[in-house]
Amino acid sequence: MYTAAVDAAALRHLRGQRLGRALRRLERTLAWGETLLWPWLDLGIRLWLAQIFLVSGLLKVANWDTALTLAAYEYPVRWLDPYHAALLGAAVELVCPVLLALGLATRLAAVPLLLLSLVIELEYRHLAEHLDWIVLFAGYAVLGAGPLSLDRLLARGTSSSALPLVDPLLHLYGAISRYLGPLFWLAVRAWLAWSLVQTATTPPAEALAVLLLVGLATRPAALVAALLLASAADAPYLLMLAAMLLLRGGGAVAVDAVLWQVLQRRYPRLAGMSQELLARLPQVVVVGGGFGGLAAVRALRDAPCRVTLIDRHNYHLFQPLLYQVATASLNPADIAVPIRELLRDQDNARVLLGRVSGVDTRARAVLIGEQRIPYDYLVLATGARHSYFGRDEWEPWALGLKRIDDATAIRRRLLLAFERAETCTDPLERQRLLTFVIIGGGPTGVELAGAVAELAHHGLADEFRHIDPAQSRVLLLEAGPRLLATFPEQLSAITERSLRALGVEVLTGARVEVVDGGGVVVGGQRIGARCVFWAAGVMASPAAEWLGVEADRAGRVKVGADLSVPGLPEVFAIGDTAYAEAWDGKPAPGLAPAAKQGGAYVAKVIGARLEERNPPPPFRYHHLGSLATIGRQAAVADFGWLRLSGAAAWWLWGVAHIAFLASLRSRVAVALSWFWAYLTFRRGTRLVTGGEEG
């Protein structure tokens, strides 16, 4: 078996980084949780406190005589006459809660409420609830409001404005937060610890109180404390304080903070490793930045190696949603993320933009034109391309869907067909322009046909004056006996019925004989159409030709049980590039989960070889299920043990696809686009771009 030697010094240094990486992953996770949840917790606390005092103020104004009587006899303030006490209290309760809820001048609003809470506690009645108010208002006086506030929204413009005293006031706020903030978090921990001791006197509660007081394991301690304090009289406020510690930590005056600083100094970032030392590690070259290639690179984050990812594009593409770009539902940027952005924090990885032209297996080098990239291990994740079953002359007329360029070309041809039909005076030509043929009844063909039908029947409604887009013909041609051949027959039948309900004409057993500029010929019958889209077949990239090894009929490299190429143990193939009988004796499917599982597995094999550990067991593909959407609230899902259709499958399909997008920005953009389209039936990217077609 081939193994690449790992420099001993580099290996020791890299092993020393693993805890550091684990710490940084933990840091990123905690920061992500704080970023996502803290704004909403802060807003909820402000609204909760504001409504308590605002309601009290409104009641006083509505019953002023009663308020004066209470101020004189029920809760008099020794150092203030009843009239002025009631007037001042009502003013504070009417103005400050509104400012607090909006997060406007939050610190200035919190101070009067803090003083009012102190007066209520000291002059009127002693309650734990009042002490909770005091702690929370002190926090807002010291720290200000969170991200969901007008203070944060206006901060940048206010700081550079010409308003008097703004700059000194902002500096004062910063100094207060910097110096008193740690003391506030110490006070919160101390108050929770005291509440624990008062509420539960068992030894675990006392030990937990000690942890909170010293700030050791603050976040888990706060979580357990919240469970123990759930039955306290002032439980809502104590839970708020515990949640604050859970999201923000114990502050600077805590053992956690000291330990964190020590660990960060002990385990610095890998970027501190010299380039000379890094260059002595073995090099793993990954060709292809799709699902499999990216999974392999990410899984090699902690391996003692350098990783070079080569792709002809600078972005990672979420191919399952390409058809939505093609049908004007999404922008290309919604489903593509720059690869460098995704690997920005992986210090042992670099990205090269280039088109691989071959592999020199003798010299162990990948060829990019005249450039040679040496490798110790090579992972080929080059994906697949269109297959016209030997009829490549069909390609100009039947556009496939594998790249962003394909999707934008389909969108251009699709939208131009409607535009030209609007100005066309020949009824026969207009009918050809408004006839759309999709060849192939697999998931891509089904989804594309449903999307084209929805665009014609709903997305373009009332936008043309001489044509009715709803009169368009959408035909889905499948050579086999049914749609979605890999799904159960029951779901195939449901899919066909759903498509017909959308207005799609489904023809099964329809083998295409001719594709040209005038349309298609099926069973000797011509169907006139200016738009023909291909979703019938794919073939692997020329990876097998580069290696000079055996391939199957689709051009996939036949690999062994560990996904390595026979005779080339240092070379691996995954995803659509590989033919691996890893699905209960059947070939692993050309799906994104199979590619991702293969990439992660190959990374384990390479890591085991580099560190001279036992290899993992043979690769086995674990099928998570199959999903296909048909149209609005229509989809099918097959998990083997569970089969779904209709709205439930549609929602599941949407959630799954959003979850598997590569970046948070893409998830938000896609979710908002879908929400808008769902409410309005409108597609937001109906732009005809690119060169004019004849």
XYZ file of C-alpha atoms in Angstrom:
694
model
C 0.000 0.000 0.000
C 1.240 3.452 -0.876
C 1.997 5.778 2.043
C 3.445 9.258 2.029
C 6.028 10.041 4.673
C 5.068 12.709 7.172
C 7.825 14.924 8.526
C 8.071 14.141 12.258
C 8.459 17.760 13.386
C 5.597 18.914 11.198
C 3.409 16.070 12.448
C 4.095 16.934 16.093
C 3.310 20.575 15.412
C 0.118 19.726 13.560
C -1.061 17.314 16.249
C -0.575 20.104 18.741
C -3.021 22.188 16.731
C -5.971 19.815 17.093
C -7.039 20.990 20.496
C -6.592 24.546 19.262
C -8.878 23.819 16.308
C -11.394 22.201 18.636
C -11.289 25.301 20.827
C -11.841 27.562 17.838
C -14.724 25.417 16.607
C -16.246 25.729 20.076
C -15.630 29.474 19.982
C -17.312 29.762 16.579
C -20.263 27.683 17.774
C -20.747 29.819 20.867
C -20.408 32.989 18.808
C -22.935 31.665 16.305
C -25.394 30.877 19.094
C -24.930 34.318 20.625
C -25.310 36.061 17.271
C -28.464 34.127 16.430
C -30.265 34.113 19.796
C -28.989 37.000 21.910
C -30.756 39.780 19.941
C -34.112 38.076 20.417
C -33.539 37.325 24.097
C -32.525 40.939 24.695
C -35.586 42.228 22.844
C -37.856 39.840 24.775
C -36.480 40.993 28.140
C -36.894 44.661 27.205
C -40.485 44.134 26.080
C -41.296 42.106 29.203
C -39.982 44.780 31.553
C -41.479 47.622 29.520
C -45.004 46.235 29.576
C -44.950 45.808 33.373
C -44.115 49.429 34.057
C -46.085 50.894 31.145
C -49.299 49.174 32.267
C -48.723 50.485 35.788
C -48.275 54.028 34.477
C -51.401 53.852 32.308
C -53.458 52.632 35.253
C -52.221 55.532 37.384
C -53.158 58.097 34.754
C -56.564 56.508 34.213
C -57.291 56.522 37.981
C -55.354 59.534 39.193
C -57.315 59.987 42.426
C -56.704 56.377 43.360
C -53.007 56.775 42.499
C -52.779 59.789 44.878
C -54.520 57.875 47.646
C -52.160 54.908 47.263
C -49.127 57.191 47.221
C -50.312 58.829 50.452
C -51.373 55.769 52.449
C -50.378 52.432 50.841
C -46.796 53.045 49.737
C -45.671 56.488 50.878
C -42.131 57.697 50.180
C -40.714 59.333 53.315
C -38.687 61.963 51.504
C -41.303 62.998 48.870
C -44.887 64.295 49.188
C -47.615 62.025 47.708
C -48.542 64.276 44.789
C -45.012 64.642 43.494
C -44.252 60.978 44.197
C -47.256 59.860 42.123
C -46.494 62.375 39.367
C -42.825 61.414 39.114
C -43.601 57.692 39.220
C -46.243 57.994 36.475
C -43.914 60.036 34.261
C -41.116 57.473 34.594
C -43.507 54.579 33.921
C -45.006 56.200 30.835
C -41.860 57.460 29.096
C -38.989 55.157 30.026
C -40.663 51.807 29.164
C -41.400 53.032 25.627
C -37.763 54.060 25.162
C -36.615 50.742 26.640
C -38.834 48.727 24.303
C -37.566 50.642 21.265
C -33.976 50.490 22.449
C -33.724 54.265 22.098
C -31.492 56.062 24.642
C -31.606 52.758 26.480
C -29.087 53.609 29.180
C -30.774 56.913 29.981
C -34.163 55.156 30.138
C -32.863 52.313 32.312
C -31.463 54.576 35.044
C -34.863 56.056 36.151
C -36.415 52.589 36.044
C -33.529 51.269 38.127
C -34.047 54.038 40.705
C -37.814 53.438 40.722
C -37.208 49.718 41.330
C -34.885 50.574 44.234
C -37.552 52.848 45.747
C -40.203 50.135 45.392
C -37.921 47.581 47.056
C -36.638 49.808 49.879
C -39.669 51.991 50.604
C -42.638 49.816 49.736
C -42.296 46.018 49.783
C -39.365 43.576 49.802
C -39.759 41.035 46.968
C -37.271 38.915 45.044
C -39.001 40.094 41.874
C -37.969 43.673 42.618
C -34.363 42.587 43.058
C -34.542 40.901 39.649
C -35.716 44.189 38.173
C -32.791 45.966 39.798
C -30.279 43.511 38.307
C -31.775 43.712 34.805
C -32.085 47.503 34.766
C -28.529 47.795 36.050
C -27.455 45.634 33.111
C -29.161 47.926 30.593
C -27.700 50.994 32.307
C -24.214 49.490 31.981
C -24.360 47.597 28.657
C -27.135 49.273 26.705
C -29.522 47.462 24.377
C -28.682 44.566 22.091
C -28.558 44.460 18.265
C -32.336 44.777 17.781
C -32.550 48.355 18.978
C -32.648 51.883 17.612
C -29.475 52.677 19.536
C -27.527 50.124 17.493
C -29.244 51.152 14.273
C -28.395 54.832 14.740
C -24.988 54.364 16.364
C -22.829 54.810 13.263
C -24.594 57.909 11.989
C -24.926 59.443 15.455
C -21.230 59.056 16.221
C -20.293 61.187 13.193
C -23.098 63.733 13.529
C -22.851 67.361 14.613
C -25.125 66.904 17.635
C -23.600 68.455 20.766
C -22.111 66.216 23.471
C -22.712 63.059 21.410
C -19.056 62.098 21.105
C -18.222 62.529 24.835
C -21.408 60.653 25.743
C -20.518 57.728 23.485
C -17.016 57.601 24.984
C -18.583 57.612 28.435
C -20.901 54.754 27.467
C -17.925 52.782 26.171
C -15.967 53.333 29.368
C -18.942 52.302 31.516
C -19.413 49.076 29.546
C -15.686 48.321 29.566
C -15.122 48.830 33.282
C -18.482 48.040 34.839
C -19.598 45.307 32.406
C -17.471 42.568 34.043
C -18.848 43.599 37.454
C -22.395 43.321 36.120
C -21.827 39.743 34.914
C -20.270 38.951 38.293
C -23.397 40.361 39.956
C -25.647 38.205 37.744
C -23.672 35.081 38.642
C -23.753 35.981 42.330
C -27.499 36.640 42.264
C -28.218 33.309 40.554
C -25.937 31.534 43.006
C -27.767 33.145 45.943
C -31.137 32.250 44.427
C -29.999 28.651 44.066
C -28.956 28.436 47.683
C -32.285 29.944 48.793
C -34.421 27.772 46.521
C -32.673 24.377 46.660
C -30.454 23.478 49.601
C -29.277 20.114 48.281
C -25.503 19.604 47.854
C -25.655 19.655 44.016
C -27.321 23.073 44.143
C -24.675 24.360 46.507
C -21.876 23.041 44.272
C -23.570 24.632 41.273
C -23.789 27.915 43.149
C -20.037 27.788 43.765
C -19.387 27.208 40.047
C -21.539 30.191 39.159
C -19.918 32.400 41.753
C -16.362 31.731 40.536
C -17.403 31.585 36.864
C -16.233 28.050 36.142
C -18.148 26.131 33.422
C -20.557 29.065 33.481
C -22.679 28.140 30.479
C -23.506 24.547 31.476
C -23.902 25.671 35.092
C -26.393 28.327 33.984
C -28.351 25.723 32.022
C -28.624 23.400 35.028
C -29.434 26.343 37.297
C -32.325 27.302 35.012
C -33.798 23.822 35.447
C -33.456 23.971 39.240
C -34.918 27.488 39.480
C -37.936 26.781 37.279
C -40.160 26.390 40.338
C -39.037 29.583 42.114
C -41.549 32.364 42.752
C -39.650 34.724 40.454
C -38.749 31.991 37.954
C -39.333 34.059 34.751
C -36.691 36.599 35.749
C -34.215 34.016 36.978
C -34.625 32.128 33.707
C -33.911 35.351 31.812
C -30.706 35.860 33.782
C -29.666 32.229 33.296
C -30.296 32.513 29.556
C -28.125 35.642 29.447
C -25.237 33.711 31.032
C -25.850 30.757 28.723
C -25.488 32.942 25.624
C -22.950 35.537 26.768
C -20.817 33.601 29.261
C -19.632 34.710 32.669
C -17.757 37.838 31.670
C -14.136 38.843 32.191
C -14.129 38.362 36.004
C -14.513 34.599 35.752
C -12.310 31.510 35.850
C -13.623 30.602 32.385
C -12.135 33.769 30.900
C -8.726 33.119 32.466
C -8.664 29.482 31.305
C -9.750 30.498 27.807
C -6.886 32.992 27.513
C -4.378 30.386 28.714
C -5.621 27.779 26.235
C -5.579 30.230 23.338
C -1.978 31.165 24.102
C -1.055 27.500 24.421
C -2.729 26.475 21.176
C -2.441 29.309 18.639
C -3.835 29.153 15.123
C -2.165 26.924 12.538
C -1.308 30.122 10.676
C 1.526 30.404 13.190
C 3.109 27.343 11.605
C 5.929 28.407 9.320
C 5.475 27.945 5.591
C 8.711 25.979 5.547
C 7.319 23.511 8.085
C 3.949 23.355 6.325
C 5.690 22.604 3.007
C 7.209 19.444 4.520
C 3.784 17.859 4.926
C 2.401 15.499 2.240
C 0.170 17.116 -0.350
C -3.361 15.962 -1.125
C -4.767 17.320 -4.374
C -8.547 17.356 -4.785
C -9.897 18.009 -8.286
C -13.439 19.372 -8.225
C -15.158 21.740 -5.799
C -18.559 20.054 -5.815
C -20.204 18.204 -2.966
C -17.677 15.361 -2.835
C -14.530 17.418 -3.321
C -15.535 20.027 -0.762
C -16.475 17.318 1.761
C -13.057 15.706 1.324
C -11.192 18.992 1.803
C -13.163 19.902 4.908
C -12.695 16.455 6.420
C -8.910 16.804 5.984
C -8.862 19.919 8.176
C -7.105 18.098 11.042
C -5.039 15.688 8.932
C -1.218 16.104 8.815
C -1.179 17.266 5.202
C -1.516 20.169 2.814
C -4.648 20.231 0.687
C -4.923 21.797 -2.756
C -8.390 22.094 -4.278
C -8.497 22.656 -8.049
C -11.648 23.689 -9.871
C -12.380 25.399 -13.186
C -14.850 27.678 -11.376
C -14.199 29.753 -8.287
C -17.511 28.791 -6.697
C -19.241 25.795 -5.148
C -22.574 25.184 -6.864
C -25.685 23.696 -5.262
C -26.805 21.781 -8.360
C -30.187 20.507 -7.059
C -31.582 24.039 -7.347
C -30.165 24.852 -10.782
C -33.565 24.309 -12.359
C -34.913 27.213 -10.250
C -32.304 29.516 -11.756
C -33.320 28.207 -15.179
C -36.982 29.019 -14.519
C -36.393 32.494 -13.060
C -37.077 31.638 -9.413
C -33.572 32.228 -8.059
C -30.472 34.209 -8.914
C -27.252 32.288 -9.655
C -25.631 33.895 -6.607
C -28.346 32.350 -4.412
C -27.045 28.828 -5.022
C -23.320 29.448 -5.536
C -20.706 30.416 -2.948
C -17.032 31.284 -3.583
C -14.884 28.300 -2.631
C -12.286 30.539 -1.021
C -14.960 31.907 1.291
C -15.949 28.405 2.394
C -12.320 27.423 3.095
C -11.225 30.765 4.499
C -10.664 29.366 7.999
C -8.965 26.110 6.927
C -5.285 26.956 7.200
C -3.921 23.806 5.553
C -6.025 24.293 2.392
C -5.435 26.389 -0.725
C -7.580 26.868 -3.822
C -6.378 26.965 -7.427
C -8.535 28.122 -10.326
C -7.841 26.107 -13.455
C -9.037 23.435 -15.866
C -7.322 20.076 -15.380
C -6.179 18.580 -18.672
C -4.671 15.328 -17.428
C -2.874 13.381 -14.717
C 0.702 12.080 -14.843
C 0.393 9.027 -12.629
C 4.079 8.096 -12.958
C 5.335 11.470 -11.730
C 2.278 11.922 -9.482
C 1.290 15.304 -10.865
C -1.951 16.950 -11.976
C -1.707 18.870 -15.240
C -3.273 22.309 -15.667
C -2.099 23.200 -19.150
C 1.674 23.474 -18.845
C 1.533 23.717 -15.051
C 2.167 20.603 -12.971
C 0.781 20.248 -9.433
C 2.534 17.399 -7.573
C 0.534 15.177 -5.254
C 1.083 12.461 -2.702
C -2.603 11.609 -2.742
C -5.124 12.531 -5.433
C -8.896 12.722 -5.073
C -10.900 13.014 -8.303
C -14.332 14.537 -7.739
C -14.877 15.921 -11.208
C -18.622 15.267 -11.464
C -20.577 14.515 -14.618
C -21.589 16.149 -17.880
C -24.485 15.763 -20.313
C -24.824 12.558 -22.294
C -26.803 12.575 -25.523
C -26.307 8.826 -26.044
C -24.064 9.323 -29.036
C -26.204 12.044 -30.607
C -24.035 15.039 -29.719
C -25.480 16.978 -32.649
C -28.598 17.450 -30.499
C -26.756 19.534 -27.910
C -27.251 22.997 -29.525
C -31.021 22.399 -29.645
C -31.573 20.495 -26.385
C -29.900 22.434 -23.578
C -28.769 20.407 -20.572
C -28.618 21.561 -16.967
C -25.348 20.986 -15.118
C -23.756 24.425 -14.761
C -24.789 27.991 -14.002
C -24.124 28.846 -17.645
C -26.587 26.116 -18.642
C -29.222 27.503 -16.281
C -28.894 31.075 -17.525
C -28.956 29.858 -21.137
C -32.191 27.950 -20.479
C -33.671 30.977 -18.718
C -32.751 33.195 -21.674
C -34.251 30.809 -24.216
C -37.355 30.288 -22.101
C -38.102 33.963 -21.531
C -37.226 34.945 -25.107
C -39.790 32.445 -26.339
C -42.565 34.378 -24.573
C -41.199 37.731 -25.733
C -41.027 36.623 -29.372
C -44.451 35.018 -29.216
C -45.852 38.407 -28.119
C -44.712 39.994 -31.396
C -45.175 36.984 -33.674
C -47.967 37.211 -36.281
C -47.710 33.615 -37.582
C -50.047 31.365 -35.525
C -47.995 28.208 -36.228
C -44.718 29.858 -35.266
C -46.340 31.316 -32.171
C -47.458 27.833 -31.174
C -43.922 26.507 -31.644
C -42.577 29.330 -29.486
C -45.062 28.497 -26.731
C -44.312 24.771 -26.765
C -41.701 23.575 -24.267
C -40.337 20.039 -24.398
C -38.391 18.469 -21.531
C -36.682 15.171 -22.358
C -36.128 12.874 -19.393
C -38.477 11.883 -16.592
C -36.016 11.726 -13.720
C -36.007 14.183 -10.795
C -34.438 16.978 -12.864
C -36.936 16.592 -15.701
C -39.911 16.416 -13.343
C -38.822 19.479 -11.394
C -38.019 21.448 -14.541
C -41.346 20.569 -16.177
C -43.314 21.579 -13.078
C -41.406 24.857 -12.758
C -41.907 25.771 -16.441
C -45.634 25.032 -16.157
C -45.961 27.187 -13.013
C -44.075 30.019 -14.688
C -46.361 29.913 -17.724
C -49.633 29.531 -15.845
C -48.992 31.794 -12.866
C -45.645 33.611 -12.888
C -46.309 35.510 -16.144
C -50.041 36.048 -15.700
C -51.361 39.442 -16.926
C -47.951 40.558 -18.192
C -48.580 40.127 -21.950
C -51.255 41.696 -24.143
C -51.289 39.588 -27.317
C -50.617 36.145 -25.904
C -51.815 34.188 -22.901
C -48.805 32.352 -21.385
C -51.230 29.950 -19.719
C -52.013 28.545 -23.197
C -48.444 27.237 -23.480
C -47.799 23.530 -23.947
C -45.321 21.862 -21.613
C -44.432 18.290 -22.581
C -42.371 15.856 -20.496
C -41.009 12.922 -22.524
C -39.761 9.772 -20.818
C -38.452 6.764 -22.757
C -39.195 4.374 -19.896
C -42.592 3.114 -18.747
C -42.919 5.629 -15.855
C -41.518 8.789 -14.352
C -38.997 8.736 -11.487
C -37.891 5.185 -12.190
C -35.865 4.981 -8.947
C -38.933 5.843 -6.838
C -41.717 3.387 -5.895
C -44.445 3.014 -8.520
C -47.018 4.581 -6.204
C -45.017 7.821 -5.999
C -44.386 7.752 -9.754
C -48.136 7.632 -10.341
C -48.717 10.508 -7.894
C -46.029 12.519 -9.675
C -47.650 12.015 -13.064
C -51.078 13.032 -11.750
C -49.625 16.147 -10.098
C -47.863 17.181 -13.291
C -50.998 16.715 -15.351
C -52.890 18.852 -12.826
C -50.338 21.603 -13.496
C -51.021 21.348 -17.225
C -47.967 19.273 -18.171
C -48.478 16.703 -20.933
C -46.666 13.545 -19.800
C -45.639 11.014 -22.472
C -44.059 7.784 -21.227
C -42.546 5.169 -23.520
C -41.663 8.122 -25.757
C -38.215 7.583 -27.222
C -36.882 10.679 -28.960
C -35.648 10.061 -32.499
C -34.695 13.550 -33.689
C -33.944 16.883 -32.033
C -33.397 19.947 -34.241
C -34.239 23.610 -34.475
C -37.847 22.863 -35.318
C -38.587 20.596 -32.350
C -38.433 16.837 -31.763
C -39.597 13.662 -33.445
C -41.126 11.013 -31.169
C -42.488 7.754 -32.559
C -42.375 9.164 -36.071
C -44.452 12.180 -35.065
C -42.995 15.688 -35.075
C -43.680 18.041 -32.190
C -42.901 21.618 -33.149
C -41.046 23.466 -30.404
C -38.443 26.208 -30.179
C -37.473 25.283 -26.596
C -36.190 21.764 -25.909
C -34.453 20.966 -22.628
C -32.395 17.853 -21.924
C -32.632 15.952 -18.627
C -32.256 12.416 -19.916
C -28.712 11.320 -19.247
C -25.261 12.147 -17.960
C -21.787 10.752 -18.361
C -18.722 11.057 -16.175
C -15.870 13.476 -16.769
C -12.783 12.170 -18.626
C -11.084 11.132 -15.357
C -10.764 7.512 -16.515
C -8.977 8.700 -19.677
C -6.565 10.799 -17.608
C -5.651 7.766 -15.521
C -5.779 5.188 -18.313
C -7.933 2.841 -16.237
C -11.121 0.821 -16.689
C -14.456 2.658 -16.737
C -18.096 1.630 -16.983
C -20.438 2.529 -19.861
C -21.065 5.986 -18.391
C -17.333 6.699 -18.153
C -17.127 6.314 -14.370
C -13.854 5.054 -12.882
C -14.218 1.605 -11.347
C -12.877 1.848 -7.804
C -12.139 -0.574 -5.007
C -13.765 -1.011 -1.618
C -11.836 1.982 -0.236
C -12.680 4.127 -3.304
C -9.080 3.955 -4.531
C -8.316 3.207 -8.173
C -7.038 -0.355 -8.782
C -3.293 -0.245 -9.438
C -3.112 3.356 -8.190
C -3.635 3.168 -4.405
C -2.764 6.837 -3.928
C -5.570 7.925 -6.310
C -9.243 8.017 -5.285
C -12.445 8.740 -7.207
C -15.739 9.787 -5.627
C -19.223 10.978 -6.537
C -20.275 10.936 -10.187
C -16.670 10.186 -11.156
C -16.671 6.761 -9.496
C -18.392 3.434 -10.025
C -18.528 1.937 -6.526
C -20.711 -1.041 -5.643
C -21.243 0.351 -2.173
C -25.039 0.378 -1.859
C -25.858 -3.155 -0.771
C -24.017 -4.491 -3.811
C -25.472 -1.880 -6.154
C -23.629 1.166 -7.527
C -23.799 4.225 -5.297
C -26.192 6.724 -6.943
C -25.132 10.004 -8.480
C -26.615 12.056 -5.669
C -25.136 14.780 -3.488
C -25.300 12.669 -0.269
C -23.338 9.874 -1.964
C -20.642 12.319 -3.070
C -20.411 13.894 0.391
C -20.212 10.520 2.103
C -17.523 9.419 -0.340
C -15.490 12.580 0.260
C -15.620 12.194 4.027
C -14.684 8.512 3.743
C -11.669 9.130 1.504
C -10.433 11.757 3.971
C -10.538 9.097 6.704
C -8.553 6.675 4.537
C -5.901 9.288 3.760
C -5.714 10.403 7.389
C -5.251 6.807 8.557
C -2.428 6.246 6.070
C -0.675 9.475 6.991
C -0.749 8.656 10.694
C -0.138 4.924 10.144
C -3.423 3.897 11.736
C -5.702 1.034 10.791
C -7.826 1.926 7.745
C -11.587 2.346 8.092
C -13.878 -0.482 6.928
C -14.923 -0.576 3.255
C -17.080 2.291 2.065
C -20.809 1.796 2.356
C -23.318 4.295 1.051
C -26.126 5.076 3.498
C -29.203 6.199 1.612
C -30.978 9.013 3.439
C -33.942 9.150 1.091
C -35.042 10.575 -2.254
C -36.947 13.819 -2.786
C -38.459 15.452 -5.846
C -40.665 18.520 -6.061
C -43.345 18.866 -8.704
C -44.914 22.248 -8.046
C -46.648 24.364 -5.469
C -47.299 22.150 -2.404
C -46.654 19.070 -4.538
C -43.653 16.800 -4.033
C -42.776 13.182 -3.324
C -40.385 11.725 -0.763
C -39.173 8.149 -0.405
C -37.291 7.074 2.722
C -37.906 3.375 2.269
C -39.726 2.998 5.567
C -41.759 6.151 4.927
C -43.299 7.564 1.754
C -44.765 11.043 1.558
C -46.475 13.112 -1.091
C -48.273 16.414 -1.371
C -47.768 19.368 0.972
C -45.889 17.419 3.671
C -43.275 16.224 1.172
C -43.098 19.712 -0.349
C -42.315 21.365 2.976
C -39.793 18.651 3.777
C -38.132 19.129 0.390
C -37.859 22.889 0.977
C -36.426 22.581 4.475
C -33.904 19.943 3.370
C -32.663 21.989 0.421
C -32.316 25.179 2.468
C -30.453 23.284 5.197
C -27.925 21.814 2.746
C -27.026 25.110 1.083
C -23.391 25.962 1.729
C -23.737 29.396 3.365
C -26.077 31.271 5.682
C -26.470 34.073 3.116
C -27.679 31.547 0.522
C -30.150 30.014 2.976
C -31.644 33.396 3.830
C -31.771 34.530 0.183
C -33.433 31.327 -1.021
C -35.925 31.281 1.856
C -36.948 34.899 1.172
C -37.260 34.279 -2.582
C -39.429 31.230 -2.027
C -41.571 33.053 0.525
C -42.154 35.924 -1.914
C -42.962 33.551 -4.770
C -45.307 31.558 -2.537
C -47.279 34.663 -1.540
C -47.377 36.393 -4.925
C -46.892 33.675 -7.582
C -44.209 35.974 -9.010
C -40.681 35.050 -10.071
C -38.141 37.686 -9.117
C -35.369 37.094 -11.691
C -37.095 37.257 -15.073
C -34.143 38.887 -16.796
C -33.147 38.091 -20.362
C -29.357 38.337 -20.293
C -26.523 37.175 -22.510
C -26.234 37.075 -26.272
C -29.210 37.250 -28.544
C -30.266 33.915 -30.009
C -31.317 33.511 -33.579
